[in-house]
XYZ file of C-alpha atoms in Angstrom:
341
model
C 0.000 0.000 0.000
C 1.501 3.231 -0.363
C 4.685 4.632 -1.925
C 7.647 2.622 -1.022
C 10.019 3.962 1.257
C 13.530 2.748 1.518
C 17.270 3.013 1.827
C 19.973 1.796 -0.284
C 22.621 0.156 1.049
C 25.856 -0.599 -1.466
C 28.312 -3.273 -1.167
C 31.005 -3.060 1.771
C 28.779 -0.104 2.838
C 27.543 0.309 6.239
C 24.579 2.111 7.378
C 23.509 3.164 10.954
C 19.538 3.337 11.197
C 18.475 5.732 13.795
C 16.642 9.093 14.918
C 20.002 10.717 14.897
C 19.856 10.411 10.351
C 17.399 13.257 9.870
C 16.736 11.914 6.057
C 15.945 8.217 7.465
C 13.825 9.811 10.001
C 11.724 12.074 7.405
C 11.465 8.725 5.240
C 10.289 6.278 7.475
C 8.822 8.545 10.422
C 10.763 6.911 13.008
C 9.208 7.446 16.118
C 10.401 7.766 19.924
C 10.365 3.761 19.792
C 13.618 3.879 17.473
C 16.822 4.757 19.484
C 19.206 7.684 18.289
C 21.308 4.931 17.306
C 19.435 1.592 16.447
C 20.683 -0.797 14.307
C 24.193 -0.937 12.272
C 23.076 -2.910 8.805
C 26.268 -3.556 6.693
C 26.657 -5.194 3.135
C 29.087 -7.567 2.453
C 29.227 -8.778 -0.991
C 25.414 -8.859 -0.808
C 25.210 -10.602 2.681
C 23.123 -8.050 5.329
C 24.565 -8.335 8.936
C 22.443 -6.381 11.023
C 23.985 -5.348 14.579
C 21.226 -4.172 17.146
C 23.189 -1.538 18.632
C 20.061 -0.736 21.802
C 19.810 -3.351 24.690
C 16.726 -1.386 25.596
C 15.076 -1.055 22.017
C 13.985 -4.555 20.404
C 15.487 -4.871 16.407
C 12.699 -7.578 14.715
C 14.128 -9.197 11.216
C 11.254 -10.088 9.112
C 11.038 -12.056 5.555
C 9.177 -11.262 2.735
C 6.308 -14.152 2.233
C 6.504 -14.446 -1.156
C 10.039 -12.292 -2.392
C 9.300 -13.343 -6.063
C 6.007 -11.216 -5.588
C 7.770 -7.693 -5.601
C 9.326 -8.709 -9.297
C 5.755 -9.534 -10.282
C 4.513 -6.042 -9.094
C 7.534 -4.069 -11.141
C 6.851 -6.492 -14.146
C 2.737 -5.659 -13.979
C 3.476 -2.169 -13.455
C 5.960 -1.894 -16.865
C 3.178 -4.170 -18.718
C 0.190 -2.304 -17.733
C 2.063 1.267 -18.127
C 1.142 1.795 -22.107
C -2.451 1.355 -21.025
C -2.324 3.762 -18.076
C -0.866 6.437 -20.656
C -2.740 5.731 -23.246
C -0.356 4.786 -25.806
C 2.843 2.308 -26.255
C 5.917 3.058 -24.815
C 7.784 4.226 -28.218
C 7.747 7.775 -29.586
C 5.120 9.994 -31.207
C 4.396 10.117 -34.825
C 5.060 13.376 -36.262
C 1.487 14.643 -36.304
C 0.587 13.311 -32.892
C 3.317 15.313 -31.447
C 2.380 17.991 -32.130
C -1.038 18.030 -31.121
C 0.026 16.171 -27.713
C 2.998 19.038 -27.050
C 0.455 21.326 -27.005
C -2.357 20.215 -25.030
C 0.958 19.667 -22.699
C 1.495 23.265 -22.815
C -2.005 24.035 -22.463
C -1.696 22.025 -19.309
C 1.652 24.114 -17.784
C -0.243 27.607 -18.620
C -2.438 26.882 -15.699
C -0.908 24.221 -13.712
C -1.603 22.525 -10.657
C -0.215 24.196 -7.703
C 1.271 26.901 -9.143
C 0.273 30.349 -8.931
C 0.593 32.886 -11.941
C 2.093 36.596 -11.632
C 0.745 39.655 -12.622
C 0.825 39.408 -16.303
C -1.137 35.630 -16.151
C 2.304 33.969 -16.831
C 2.945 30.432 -14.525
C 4.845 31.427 -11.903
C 8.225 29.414 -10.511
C 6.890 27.987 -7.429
C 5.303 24.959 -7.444
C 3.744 24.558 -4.038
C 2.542 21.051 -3.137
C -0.173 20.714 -0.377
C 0.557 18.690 3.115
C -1.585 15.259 1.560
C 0.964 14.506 -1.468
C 3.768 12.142 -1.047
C 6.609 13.890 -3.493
C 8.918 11.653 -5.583
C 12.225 14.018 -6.850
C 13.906 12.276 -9.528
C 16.931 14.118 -10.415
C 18.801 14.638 -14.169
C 17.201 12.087 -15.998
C 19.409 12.966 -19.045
C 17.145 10.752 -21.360
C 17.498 7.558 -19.249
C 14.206 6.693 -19.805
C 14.754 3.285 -17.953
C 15.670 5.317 -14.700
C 12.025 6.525 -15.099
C 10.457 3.423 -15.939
C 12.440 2.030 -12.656
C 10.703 4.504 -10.401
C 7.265 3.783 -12.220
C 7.466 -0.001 -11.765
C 8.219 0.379 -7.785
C 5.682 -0.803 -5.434
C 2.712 1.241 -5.126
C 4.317 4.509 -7.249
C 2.068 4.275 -10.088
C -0.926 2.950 -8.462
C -0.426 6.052 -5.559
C -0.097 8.467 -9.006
C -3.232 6.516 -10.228
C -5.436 7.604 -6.962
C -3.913 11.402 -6.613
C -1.963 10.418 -3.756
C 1.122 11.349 -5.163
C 3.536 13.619 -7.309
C 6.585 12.300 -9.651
C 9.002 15.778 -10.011
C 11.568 15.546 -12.945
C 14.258 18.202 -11.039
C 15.392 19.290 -14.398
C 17.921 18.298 -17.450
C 15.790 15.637 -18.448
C 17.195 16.116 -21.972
C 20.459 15.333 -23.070
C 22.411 11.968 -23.037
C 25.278 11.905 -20.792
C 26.504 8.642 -22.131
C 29.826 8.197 -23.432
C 30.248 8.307 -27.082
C 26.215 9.519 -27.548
C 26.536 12.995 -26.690
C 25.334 13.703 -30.161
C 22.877 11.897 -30.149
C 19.301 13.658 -29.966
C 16.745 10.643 -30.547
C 16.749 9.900 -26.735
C 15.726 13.012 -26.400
C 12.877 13.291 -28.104
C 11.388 9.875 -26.677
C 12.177 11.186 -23.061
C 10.144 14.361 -24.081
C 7.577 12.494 -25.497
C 7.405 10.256 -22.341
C 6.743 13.128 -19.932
C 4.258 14.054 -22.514
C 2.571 10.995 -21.674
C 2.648 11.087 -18.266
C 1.711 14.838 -17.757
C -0.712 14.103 -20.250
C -2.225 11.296 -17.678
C -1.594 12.837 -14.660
C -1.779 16.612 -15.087
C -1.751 17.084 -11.172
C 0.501 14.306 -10.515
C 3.865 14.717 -12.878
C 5.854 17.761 -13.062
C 9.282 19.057 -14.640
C 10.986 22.092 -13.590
C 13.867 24.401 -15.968
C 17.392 22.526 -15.260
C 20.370 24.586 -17.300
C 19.825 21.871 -20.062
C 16.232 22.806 -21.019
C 17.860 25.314 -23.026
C 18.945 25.294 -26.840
C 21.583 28.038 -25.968
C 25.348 27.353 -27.692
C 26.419 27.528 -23.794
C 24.739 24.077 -23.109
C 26.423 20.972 -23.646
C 29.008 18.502 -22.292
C 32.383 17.931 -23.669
C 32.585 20.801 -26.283
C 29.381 19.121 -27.949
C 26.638 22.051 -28.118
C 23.728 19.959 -27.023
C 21.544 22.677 -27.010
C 22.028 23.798 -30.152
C 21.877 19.980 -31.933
C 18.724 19.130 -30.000
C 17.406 22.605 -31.325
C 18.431 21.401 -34.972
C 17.629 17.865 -34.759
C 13.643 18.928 -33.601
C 13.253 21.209 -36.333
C 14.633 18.872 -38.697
C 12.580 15.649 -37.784
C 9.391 17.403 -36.717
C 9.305 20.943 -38.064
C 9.401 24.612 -36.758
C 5.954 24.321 -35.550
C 7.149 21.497 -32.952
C 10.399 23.057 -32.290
C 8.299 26.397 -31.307
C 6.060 24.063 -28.992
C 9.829 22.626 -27.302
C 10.552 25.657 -26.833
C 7.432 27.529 -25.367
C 7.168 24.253 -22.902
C 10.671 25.240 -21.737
C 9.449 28.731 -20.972
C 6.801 27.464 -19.098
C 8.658 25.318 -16.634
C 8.494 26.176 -13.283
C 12.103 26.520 -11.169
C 11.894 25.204 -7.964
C 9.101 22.632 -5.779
C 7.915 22.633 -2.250
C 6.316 21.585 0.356
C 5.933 22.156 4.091
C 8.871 19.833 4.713
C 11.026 20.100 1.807
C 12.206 22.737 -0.742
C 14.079 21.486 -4.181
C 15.445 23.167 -7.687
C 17.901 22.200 -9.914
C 21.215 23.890 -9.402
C 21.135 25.418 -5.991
C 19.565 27.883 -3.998
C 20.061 31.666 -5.079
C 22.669 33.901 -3.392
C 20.926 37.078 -4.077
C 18.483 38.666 -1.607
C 15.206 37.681 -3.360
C 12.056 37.109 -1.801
C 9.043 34.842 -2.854
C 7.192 37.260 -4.826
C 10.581 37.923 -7.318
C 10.536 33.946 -7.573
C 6.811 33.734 -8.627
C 7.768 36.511 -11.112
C 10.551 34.625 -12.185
C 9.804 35.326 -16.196
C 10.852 39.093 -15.846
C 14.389 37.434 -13.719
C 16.619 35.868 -16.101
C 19.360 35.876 -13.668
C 17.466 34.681 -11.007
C 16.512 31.756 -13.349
C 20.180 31.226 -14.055
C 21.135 31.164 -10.599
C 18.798 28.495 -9.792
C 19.802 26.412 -12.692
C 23.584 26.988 -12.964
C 24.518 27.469 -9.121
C 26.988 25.128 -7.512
C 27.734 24.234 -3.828
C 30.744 26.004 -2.642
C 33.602 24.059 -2.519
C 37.591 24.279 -2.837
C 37.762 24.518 -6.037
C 34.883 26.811 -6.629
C 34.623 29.346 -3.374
C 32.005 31.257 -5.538
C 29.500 28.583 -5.144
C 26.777 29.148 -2.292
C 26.718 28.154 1.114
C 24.650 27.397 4.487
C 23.574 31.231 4.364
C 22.193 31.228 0.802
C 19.949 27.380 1.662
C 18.782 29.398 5.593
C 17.833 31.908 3.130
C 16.108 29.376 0.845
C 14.084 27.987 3.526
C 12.900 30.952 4.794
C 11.824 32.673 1.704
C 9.532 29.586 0.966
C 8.093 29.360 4.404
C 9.504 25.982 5.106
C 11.160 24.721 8.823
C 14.647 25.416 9.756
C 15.526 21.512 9.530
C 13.612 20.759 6.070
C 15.979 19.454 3.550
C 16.669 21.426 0.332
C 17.134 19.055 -2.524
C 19.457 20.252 -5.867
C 20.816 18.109 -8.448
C 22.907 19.521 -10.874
C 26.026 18.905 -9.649
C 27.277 14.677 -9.063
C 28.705 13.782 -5.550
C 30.206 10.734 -7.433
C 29.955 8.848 -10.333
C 27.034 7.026 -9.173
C 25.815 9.535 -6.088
C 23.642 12.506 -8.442
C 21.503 14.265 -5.561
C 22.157 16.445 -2.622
């Protein structure tokens, strides 16, 4: 029932489960029944060992009835999926495209959650209410089977089917990272086509917000390879100027950064100049408050322009959230495999 919650826990990692870990705690509500320090689980070539670590605090190990079960929830998810969305999982024809694109952008001119400025534009705020459990999945970069992944979990789709909860691409969901594809533009288009399908099906329940790669700007790209500017020529070429316009007015429409009462997420980082919430609801007339938020890096040794603990306390108070709620960027890899702070 539900979402599934859960940790990951690499080999010849360790992790300590406990109300000390403010991101276990905010996962799996742990309670006053689960000591500061709990349990030590460690993995050892795939082997758990699981150390209670609290005389005073019971640990229980339970099994899984039927394990093979969970495999035949991801596979009925993945099969079922087309039908949900209301077409195969493969990309648009050419005149379908651009019909769905822009009933999509239809869809962001008033979307859920999201108040408009002045001038009737969407603002950059998306503001989720207390009742939604919010799923961040962070620079895609046209893995569609990352997506797929998340879909196939446990309960995710059917809690997206009953409006229980949201699915937040966190920006630069275009734009292969793989070696030796950087050129390549076809992923692309089906990864665009796939949040078509999903915002199309749940217009309250999937949302994208501007990364620095929803852009067809010269400056965007990895590796000397203009990505931006390719994508820009490869949509024009296989579906026409009237598509590429529709690209690039759902770009415009993106909002910047998500919230809640317990959480507060954007692409890049949080801005270091003295906004307040009204300047990031009228984010259209800021374009280098929209950089910022897309381009910003944590400080670090090797960049001491980046921003720091002042500019996320900032963050947090600007969009009324508590002192302790995380702030969630991408953006910027911890690792080769570690993608979200």
């Amino acid at each position: 029932q539900g979402v599934p919650r859960y940790i990951r826990i690499k080999p010849g990692e360790s992790v300590l489960l406990g109300r000390t870990d403010a991101i276990q705690t905010s996962i799996f509500g742990f309670d006053g029944s689960v000591a500061a320090r709990h349990a030590k689980i460690s993995n050892r070539k795939g082997n758990l060992t699981i150390q209670p670590l609290e005389p005073d605090r019971p640990t229980s190990i339970k099994t899984i009835d039927s394990p093979t079960a969970l495999w035949a929830v991801r596979r009925d998810n993945l099969m079922r999926l087309p039908d949900v969305v209301g077409h195969e999982l493969t990309t648009f024809n050419d005149d379908e495209a651009l019909d769905i694109i822009r009933d999509i952008n239809g869809i962001l001119a008033a979307e859920a959650y999201r108040e408009l400025d002045d001038d009737g534009v969407p603002g950059g705020i998306i503001q989720f209410p207390d009742d939604k459990t919010v799923l961040i999945l962070g620079d895609v970069h046209t893995c569609a089977k990352n997506v797929l992944s998340v879909l196939a979990q446990g309960g995710t789709l059917a809690a997206l089917e009953r409006g229980e909860a949201c699915l937040v691409f966190l920006g630069d969901l275009v734009h292969c990272e793989e070696s030796g594809k950087l050129e390549q533009m076809d992923s692309s288009v089906f990864i665009l086509d796939l949040f078509c399908m999903l915002k199309r099906r749940f217009p309250d329940g999937v949302f994208y917000i501007h990364g620095n790669h929803e852009s067809f700007s010269p400056d965007v790209g990895k590796a000397g390879v203009p990505q931006g500017m390719l994508l820009r020529k490869h949509l024009k070429k296989q579906r026409g100027k009237n598509y590429l316009a529709e690209v690039e007015t759902l770009f415009s429409r993106l909002a910047f950064i998500v919230a809640g009462n317990d959480f507060a997420a954007c692409h890049g980082g949080p801005v270091r100049s003295k906004v307040n919430r009204n300047t990031l609801v009228k984010i259209a007339r800021y374009p280098g408050i929209q950089h910022e938020l897309v381009w910003n890096r944590i400080r670090q040794g090797n960049r001491p322009g980046g921003y720091g603990k002042g500019s996320v306390k900032r963050f947090r108070r600007i969009l009324n959230v508590s002192k302790q709620a995380p702030v969630i960027v991408g953006h910027t890899p911890q690792s080769s495999k570690e993608t979200m702070w």
